Structures are given as structure tokens and as C-alpha cells.
Amino acid sequence: MRFTNFTTATILALLGYHAGPSTGLPGTYRRSAEAALPPPPEPEPIEVIELPVPPVTPNEAEGGCTLEFNPHGTGCISATSSTLLGGNFLPDGKHVTVSLVYTGAPAAPDPASIYTGLQLIIVKVDGTLFPNGDPWKCITCGVPADQQVSFNGSTTDYQYPQAFTDGIRVLAGAWIIDCGSEQLASAECTPDKVHIYPLRWNITPDGSGAGGTIRELRKHPDDVHISFNALTISDGTLAQFGYFARLQFNPSPTEGTPLTPRYDLVNVTMLYDPNGLPNMSVDGKNLTINPQAITVGEVRGLSGLGNQIDYIGASVESCNIDISGVNIVTGEVVRVTSDPEYVDPIDTSSDGNWTVIMDTTTDNRMMFLAGMRGIPPLVDTLITSAVSSVRNNGLRRFFQPWIIDRYGDRYYDDGRYYQGQQVNGAGDGSPGSVNDDYWNGLADPRWSLDGTRIVYFQSFTVAPACGGVNPLPCLNSTEPGGRTVRLMMATLTSREPLQWEPVPPVSDVIPWGTPYVPGATLPTRPTVPAGNYTLTGQVSGYAEVAFIMNQANTSIGTVAVTYHNYSDNGDNYIFGTEQVTAVYPNVTLTHVDWYSDLHSTGISNSSKITSPGGFHFEVDVNENIFYANGTLTTIVDGIVYNQPANRS
């Protein structure tokens, strides 16, 4: 079963997470931490270029990729292929991994027949060419059938292709592509030396079957471990847990399928602590939010130093979906990002000092929801899936790449606010430019090991995310052949290369995690029972909170809050009321009825107010199409943030 349409925050929300207040740890916005933080770094010069990919053929039928389109006879792709996925740098820093789908290849025995279907390529980033005259090289084209597992017509992908630091292997989706003892970029790495090994996660007590379905795999920098996520559906409810495991090559498996050489995931740990702090707890009528609760909803990466798991989990502020990190040994939780805009694709430099993210900041997409700071995420219990879905308009994302130092975005007493630097912010915004708003980031940006370059990829806005009922007009791509995906590289030209050192293997044991037992019943995450509670601000005031059962009396359906000069941080003082009711016609659809009359003083004067009849919207997380009746408007120091137009 595949869930490629489900989004990170979507799955998080369906888990029913709550969140805690700001702690003042790195990555929070608290001015009280200013004394421990350095000044914001000055903007630095960044040069962005587009990297080459195979040419486009307008004819995707067999034989459509003629020498007219590729004189070298080394394959074509389609103009609208959404399957071109950028990866990371090889350890030499001169090549990047890319997965894509070739189309229009001639029939066998034509030598060019191997350039068909899903493949892994590497692309040169320095302007040089491979011996055949191409700036790219297909690694998997022409691999003998007995050196790969037949897909038997089933769907697969090579998502997030991540090169190992040995330069001979790539983790791509749930596969490891291996060139034996040869470097992938060398002329000696030929198809006859390449093996494509499946990964298998055993989920049955007797070791039988095909193993569990895994998604969003990320390689640990020690080249020995990976993280992954797995979905489960129980009684119509979608849930997900993150996991950490060791890769173990199995040349001759005797149980489980496929019975071919493969990598088994062993010593698997569920990233969940049943005995740890719950995110939200009650003691009588007192409600407590625990900022050090470990709430891994979906693992998004493993830090460059290998000591931290980055994840989407419980929000810290209402409607503000960010990255948290947890130390793999101590279980200490930190807030990695805190800007009001949505973020989840992330990568950390190999020295741990810089993060590159994909973020919606350039469009202020989420400010009408999250621009008012310091609100505890109480109503988020019901609406995180709906809120997270606003960040996209169907297939159009509003992501652009940003870099931020290890201390995160932050305010200073003199009014400065450091939120990082947009990687592609120096263009002129013209069609096809590096910061053309019609080109939006996809998935994970990646650092080179020496910390001087970042690779990322983008897609072009096409119908129905533009045109028709959408108020955004459709334009034509300026890319060769009208291509709607492009591969980009940013060079931080003033930086000195890092002296990267291999990361020693970490322990298989995550002390705060739960060893996974195949076939065991998955845990149920704790929730707050219905009732009326008081949440006391860490600095000032309190909030009266009501968790109210739905009409069917099966789960919480309404959260109502009244704030009385509430503050957790001494920067934002919240007063007013908010009430949210949510119903879920199916596992992916949320209908929200929202009434808000909130105000704040302190670091800013803000308000978050719904129209007189309330704000009502419904969104399917598989579609991510925003449509609302009524309005929700946030005003921060006189700046008005309105919701997007319907269907835009």
C-alpha cells in the first residue's frame, strides 16, 4: 500500500498531536535568550545556477526519443514529468544524484533501449562532461536483470536519492544501488557492475512475507543506519510512527521475500517513549504542556553530526508547523525552526552549524493563520491537518530554499529579526529566473559535505494550480522543451570548504525509544480527556480551556479557549477567545468551524479575528485545495494578513 500523496504535517495532525510553549532553546524566538546568542550573520553572496538534465522529447511513444532530440542517443525525459527528483552530492562534491523517468526509448536491441523507465543518474556540477559528451551518467540503465529485483509491474520509486559517503552506493527510496568496489562517477562503474538491492523491514514474528511498507527514508551520516516512517490504519484512523534501524546486507536470505540479496533493517527502534512525558497532561483541573515531550510524528532527517533526529511533531505555537530535534542519546528536545511559515524539508551541514530548509516565507502563505505569536497550540488538537494543507495549492507548493544558522530565527531588543537568508533571493523575478515565483521548491535541499554548495529542485506551476477557476493565470515554461521540473545548485561563494571527517557509527540503541518487536501491537498516543481545565502561563496570566466531545461522543470535537493576559515568554501577552470545531467525514477530509477574537500586546500588537459568522473551511489533505466561507484575518503591527483566495 502506498501513501505518496500524504504530506508530513497531514500525517502528524491525524495523530492528534498537541504542542508545548517556547522554551528559549536554540531556534525559538524569545528575546530573553539574546544574551546567549551571537548577532545575526550578515547576508552572504550566493550564486545559483541550473544543472543539466536529459533533453525533452515531445513524443513519449516508443522510439520518440530520436537523435534529433538527443544526438548522443542517451535518453530523453518528458516535459511534464513530476518524477525528476533531486538528491544529494557525491562525496567528491562534483556530482549530484537524481532519479527520473526516461521516455520514448526505441525498442531493443537498439542500444538506446536501456534509457527507459525509472532510473538513477548522476549529474556533473562543475561544467565538465563524461567521456560520452554528456554532463550526466545513467547508473542503472542496462543493469542485468539478475542484478536487480523485478518490479513485476508494481509501482516503485527512487525517492530522495542519497549517496553514501563511500561514493559507491546510493539509498534511493527503499533500494540501495551499489557499484561494488567502483566509484559511481568513474568510468569503471558500468551497468554490469551495478546491483540494485531492495530493503526489507520484517514485521511478522516468523519472518515471512514481503515486509513492511516504509516511506521518507533518510540516511544517517555514519552510512550504517537509516530513519524511516511507516503508516498504519486502524478503525479508519491514520497513524504513523518514525523508526531508526541498522542496514545489514543479507546475501542469501532464507525467509521472507524477496529471496534475493537484500538489505535487512535490523535492530529497529520505534521513535516513541511510552514512559516519557506526554505532550499534554492534566492534574485535576490543571493542564500542563510539556516542551520536552518527544513527539516524533514523522522523521525528516538526521543531523549532519549524526547526533540529532529532526522531525515534524507537536507544534510549539498555534498553527505554526516547524521542525523539532531530539538528541538520539539524551532525548533532549530543541526547536530547530520557529518562523510562522510552514517548513519541513530540511538538511543540516556536516559541521552542524547551518540548516537549509524549504519554507513558505517568501509568499507569507501562512501568516493569516500563524502570524500572531505566542498562542499555545490548543485548538491545534483538531486542525493541524487542515492548517498544514493550506501551504499548497494542489500540486503547487510555495516553498523556496532558505539557510539559517544553528541558533535559528530570532528577535533582538533593537527590533532586528533574523530569519535566515533566501538562497535564491538575488534574481530579478523574471520568467525563468532563479527566483521566478512560478517555480517552487520540492522535497529536500541538500548540502555538499564541504558546506559550500546546496542542491535543490523545483517544479513549475501548471493547471489546475493556475488557470480556470484559479485566479492565477497559467504561463509557459521557459525551459528547453517546456520542461516543468528543474535542478538547481547554489554556491556560497565566500565560504571556505569544511574539512569533513567521516562520522563514526552510532549505537543501534536509542535509550528513549522502544525496540520494535515484529507483530507487536502498536501503541496508542495519550490524549487529554474531555473537561474544563486551566493552563497557567509560564510568565503571566492563564487560559480557560474546554475540550468538548463530538456529537457522537467518540472523540474530542471542539476546543474552546479564553485567554487572560496569557504569556509563556514575556514577549507576547494574549487575551480574548477562540473556539474551533472539527469533523472528519473521512480519514483525509476535515471540516472546520472557527471563531476567533484574539489580541496580543508586547513585542507586537496583534489580532486574529474571524468574520461575524465565523470562518468555515473544508480541505482534503490529498488535494490541498483551499476553499472557505467567511474570513480569518491576522494583523501584526498594522500589517494585514488575509487568507488566500479560494482555490489559489
PDB file of N, CA and C in Angstrom, residues 88-97 122 163-164 167 170 183-185 448-449:
ATOM      1  N   ASN A  88      21.383  14.227  -3.472  1.00  0.00           N
ATOM      2  CA  ASN A  88      22.450  14.919  -2.755  1.00  0.00           C
ATOM      3  C   ASN A  88      23.759  14.822  -3.536  1.00  0.00           C
ATOM      4  N   PHE A  89      24.819  15.364  -2.956  1.00  0.00           N
ATOM      5  CA  PHE A  89      26.130  15.365  -3.577  1.00  0.00           C
ATOM      6  C   PHE A  89      26.864  14.056  -3.310  1.00  0.00           C
ATOM      7  N   LEU A  90      27.592  13.585  -4.299  1.00  0.00           N
ATOM      8  CA  LEU A  90      28.571  12.540  -4.044  1.00  0.00           C
ATOM      9  C   LEU A  90      29.660  13.130  -3.161  1.00  0.00           C
ATOM     10  N   PRO A  91      30.449  12.294  -2.479  1.00  0.00           N
ATOM     11  CA  PRO A  91      31.453  12.842  -1.553  1.00  0.00           C
ATOM     12  C   PRO A  91      32.486  13.731  -2.221  1.00  0.00           C
ATOM     13  N   ASP A  92      32.676  13.597  -3.534  1.00  0.00           N
ATOM     14  CA  ASP A  92      33.646  14.472  -4.204  1.00  0.00           C
ATOM     15  C   ASP A  92      33.126  15.888  -4.403  1.00  0.00           C
ATOM     16  N   GLY A  93      31.823  16.110  -4.150  1.00  0.00           N
ATOM     17  CA  GLY A  93      31.247  17.438  -4.306  1.00  0.00           C
ATOM     18  C   GLY A  93      31.082  17.875  -5.736  1.00  0.00           C
ATOM     19  N   LYS A  94      31.368  16.999  -6.704  1.00  0.00           N
ATOM     20  CA  LYS A  94      31.340  17.369  -8.120  1.00  0.00           C
ATOM     21  C   LYS A  94      30.173  16.741  -8.873  1.00  0.00           C
ATOM     22  N   HIS A  95      29.410  15.908  -8.195  1.00  0.00           N
ATOM     23  CA  HIS A  95      28.290  15.231  -8.833  1.00  0.00           C
ATOM     24  C   HIS A  95      27.117  15.192  -7.858  1.00  0.00           C
ATOM     25  N   VAL A  96      25.898  15.201  -8.398  1.00  0.00           N
ATOM     26  CA  VAL A  96      24.712  15.035  -7.566  1.00  0.00           C
ATOM     27  C   VAL A  96      23.879  13.885  -8.115  1.00  0.00           C
ATOM     28  N   THR A  97      23.138  13.261  -7.223  1.00  0.00           N
ATOM     29  CA  THR A  97      22.273  12.148  -7.604  1.00  0.00           C
ATOM     30  C   THR A  97      20.900  12.681  -8.004  1.00  0.00           C
ATOM     31  N   ILE A 122      23.617  10.389 -12.229  1.00  0.00           N
ATOM     32  CA  ILE A 122      24.404  11.400 -11.522  1.00  0.00           C
ATOM     33  C   ILE A 122      24.700  12.514 -12.519  1.00  0.00           C
ATOM     34  N   ALA A 163      23.446   9.632  -1.745  1.00  0.00           N
ATOM     35  CA  ALA A 163      24.710   8.924  -1.911  1.00  0.00           C
ATOM     36  C   ALA A 163      25.355   8.669  -0.556  1.00  0.00           C
ATOM     37  N   PHE A 164      25.905   7.471  -0.392  1.00  0.00           N
ATOM     38  CA  PHE A 164      26.710   7.167   0.778  1.00  0.00           C
ATOM     39  C   PHE A 164      28.055   7.892   0.648  1.00  0.00           C
ATOM     40  N   GLY A 167      30.917   6.810  -1.853  1.00  0.00           N
ATOM     41  CA  GLY A 167      30.901   7.132  -3.274  1.00  0.00           C
ATOM     42  C   GLY A 167      30.527   5.996  -4.188  1.00  0.00           C
ATOM     43  N   VAL A 170      24.069   4.324  -3.321  1.00  0.00           N
ATOM     44  CA  VAL A 170      23.035   5.337  -3.177  1.00  0.00           C
ATOM     45  C   VAL A 170      21.803   4.687  -2.557  1.00  0.00           C
ATOM     46  N   GLN A 183      33.791   3.615  -7.843  1.00  0.00           N
ATOM     47  CA  GLN A 183      33.142   4.888  -7.619  1.00  0.00           C
ATOM     48  C   GLN A 183      32.073   5.108  -8.689  1.00  0.00           C
ATOM     49  N   LEU A 184      30.923   5.598  -8.261  1.00  0.00           N
ATOM     50  CA  LEU A 184      29.815   5.788  -9.194  1.00  0.00           C
ATOM     51  C   LEU A 184      30.193   6.705 -10.346  1.00  0.00           C
ATOM     52  N   ALA A 185      31.014   7.692 -10.083  1.00  0.00           N
ATOM     53  CA  ALA A 185      31.364   8.678 -11.113  1.00  0.00           C
ATOM     54  C   ALA A 185      32.488   8.215 -12.026  1.00  0.00           C
ATOM     55  N   SER A 448      26.441  20.075   0.256  1.00  0.00           N
ATOM     56  CA  SER A 448      27.648  19.298  -0.043  1.00  0.00           C
ATOM     57  C   SER A 448      28.372  19.055   1.269  1.00  0.00           C
ATOM     58  N   LEU A 449      29.180  18.014   1.323  1.00  0.00           N
ATOM     59  CA  LEU A 449      29.879  17.691   2.566  1.00  0.00           C
ATOM     60  C   LEU A 449      30.818  18.814   2.995  1.00  0.00           C
TER      61      LEU A 449
END
